[in-house]
Amino acid sequence: MPKMKTKKAAAKRFKFSATGKIKFKRTNKRHNMGNKSSKRKLKLRGPGYLCEGDRKHITKCMPYGSK
């Protein structure tokens, strides 16, 4: 049986946390930061976590990253 391949696009965008959750960087943080409120920028700092439905799909794309 050959090895399963990791989808590289998914591997660059998502990481697995120590508890097995999948985290990602928030969008809208690249430019035009002067037009965004401080409250909005503060919320964009932290990572986001995928919901269960999306988690199943990404786990298939990254078979060796999950626990």
PDB file of C-alpha atoms in Angstrom:
ATOM      1  CA  MET A   1       0.000   0.000   0.000  1.00  0.00           C
ATOM      2  CA  PRO A   2       1.546   3.366  -0.984  1.00  0.00           C
ATOM      3  CA  LYS A   3       1.829   6.263   1.411  1.00  0.00           C
ATOM      4  CA  MET A   4      -1.001   8.786   1.540  1.00  0.00           C
ATOM      5  CA  LYS A   5       0.019  12.221   0.291  1.00  0.00           C
ATOM      6  CA  THR A   6      -0.467  15.398   2.294  1.00  0.00           C
ATOM      7  CA  LYS A   7      -2.244  18.241   0.496  1.00  0.00           C
ATOM      8  CA  LYS A   8       0.427  20.910   0.675  1.00  0.00           C
ATOM      9  CA  ALA A   9      -2.011  23.821   0.411  1.00  0.00           C
ATOM     10  CA  ALA A  10      -3.769  22.602   3.561  1.00  0.00           C
ATOM     11  CA  ALA A  11      -0.479  21.955   5.366  1.00  0.00           C
ATOM     12  CA  LYS A  12       0.561  25.576   4.821  1.00  0.00           C
ATOM     13  CA  ARG A  13      -2.713  26.973   6.160  1.00  0.00           C
ATOM     14  CA  PHE A  14      -3.563  24.741   9.128  1.00  0.00           C
ATOM     15  CA  LYS A  15      -1.726  23.407  12.153  1.00  0.00           C
ATOM     16  CA  PHE A  16      -2.781  20.849  14.756  1.00  0.00           C
ATOM     17  CA  SER A  17      -2.762  21.962  18.381  1.00  0.00           C
ATOM     18  CA  ALA A  18      -1.518  19.726  21.196  1.00  0.00           C
ATOM     19  CA  THR A  19      -5.091  18.745  22.053  1.00  0.00           C
ATOM     20  CA  GLY A  20      -5.902  17.796  18.457  1.00  0.00           C
ATOM     21  CA  LYS A  21      -7.825  20.903  17.419  1.00  0.00           C
ATOM     22  CA  ILE A  22      -7.041  22.444  14.029  1.00  0.00           C
ATOM     23  CA  LYS A  23      -6.040  26.091  14.167  1.00  0.00           C
ATOM     24  CA  PHE A  24      -5.635  28.676  11.435  1.00  0.00           C
ATOM     25  CA  LYS A  25      -4.637  32.308  11.061  1.00  0.00           C
ATOM     26  CA  ARG A  26      -7.384  34.875  10.786  1.00  0.00           C
ATOM     27  CA  THR A  27      -7.940  36.689   7.507  1.00  0.00           C
ATOM     28  CA  ASN A  28      -8.124  40.479   6.880  1.00  0.00           C
ATOM     29  CA  LYS A  29      -4.869  41.306   8.647  1.00  0.00           C
ATOM     30  CA  ARG A  30      -2.583  42.188   5.721  1.00  0.00           C
ATOM     31  CA  HIS A  31      -3.354  45.747   4.659  1.00  0.00           C
ATOM     32  CA  ASN A  32      -5.664  48.736   5.285  1.00  0.00           C
ATOM     33  CA  MET A  33      -5.116  48.320   9.014  1.00  0.00           C
ATOM     34  CA  GLY A  34      -5.723  52.027   9.620  1.00  0.00           C
ATOM     35  CA  ASN A  35      -9.356  51.637   8.600  1.00  0.00           C
ATOM     36  CA  LYS A  36     -10.032  48.812  11.062  1.00  0.00           C
ATOM     37  CA  SER A  37     -10.958  49.433  14.673  1.00  0.00           C
ATOM     38  CA  SER A  38      -8.631  48.459  17.513  1.00  0.00           C
ATOM     39  CA  LYS A  39     -11.229  46.013  18.789  1.00  0.00           C
ATOM     40  CA  ARG A  40     -11.394  44.276  15.417  1.00  0.00           C
ATOM     41  CA  LYS A  41      -7.591  44.087  15.106  1.00  0.00           C
ATOM     42  CA  LEU A  42      -7.359  42.648  18.619  1.00  0.00           C
ATOM     43  CA  LYS A  43      -9.745  39.833  17.706  1.00  0.00           C
ATOM     44  CA  LEU A  44      -7.770  39.097  14.520  1.00  0.00           C
ATOM     45  CA  ARG A  45      -4.587  38.450  16.515  1.00  0.00           C
ATOM     46  CA  GLY A  46      -5.442  35.083  17.976  1.00  0.00           C
ATOM     47  CA  PRO A  47      -5.849  31.827  16.082  1.00  0.00           C
ATOM     48  CA  GLY A  48      -9.179  30.488  14.915  1.00  0.00           C
ATOM     49  CA  TYR A  49     -10.260  26.895  15.447  1.00  0.00           C
ATOM     50  CA  LEU A  50     -12.168  24.829  12.901  1.00  0.00           C
ATOM     51  CA  CYS A  51     -15.612  23.449  13.655  1.00  0.00           C
ATOM     52  CA  GLU A  52     -16.225  19.695  13.594  1.00  0.00           C
ATOM     53  CA  GLY A  53     -17.616  19.540  10.043  1.00  0.00           C
ATOM     54  CA  ASP A  54     -14.595  21.262   8.523  1.00  0.00           C
ATOM     55  CA  ARG A  55     -12.241  19.324  10.769  1.00  0.00           C
ATOM     56  CA  LYS A  56     -13.121  16.017   9.098  1.00  0.00           C
ATOM     57  CA  HIS A  57     -12.232  17.367   5.656  1.00  0.00           C
ATOM     58  CA  ILE A  58      -8.887  18.856   6.703  1.00  0.00           C
ATOM     59  CA  THR A  59      -7.937  15.675   8.552  1.00  0.00           C
ATOM     60  CA  LYS A  60      -8.289  13.800   5.246  1.00  0.00           C
ATOM     61  CA  CYS A  61      -6.065  16.374   3.536  1.00  0.00           C
ATOM     62  CA  MET A  62      -3.409  16.055   6.251  1.00  0.00           C
ATOM     63  CA  PRO A  63      -3.378  12.376   7.227  1.00  0.00           C
ATOM     64  CA  TYR A  64      -0.123  12.470   9.185  1.00  0.00           C
ATOM     65  CA  GLY A  65      -0.714  15.636  11.191  1.00  0.00           C
ATOM     66  CA  SER A  66      -3.638  14.507  13.329  1.00  0.00           C
ATOM     67  CA  LYS A  67      -3.390  12.520  16.519  1.00  0.00           C
TER      68      LYS A  67
END
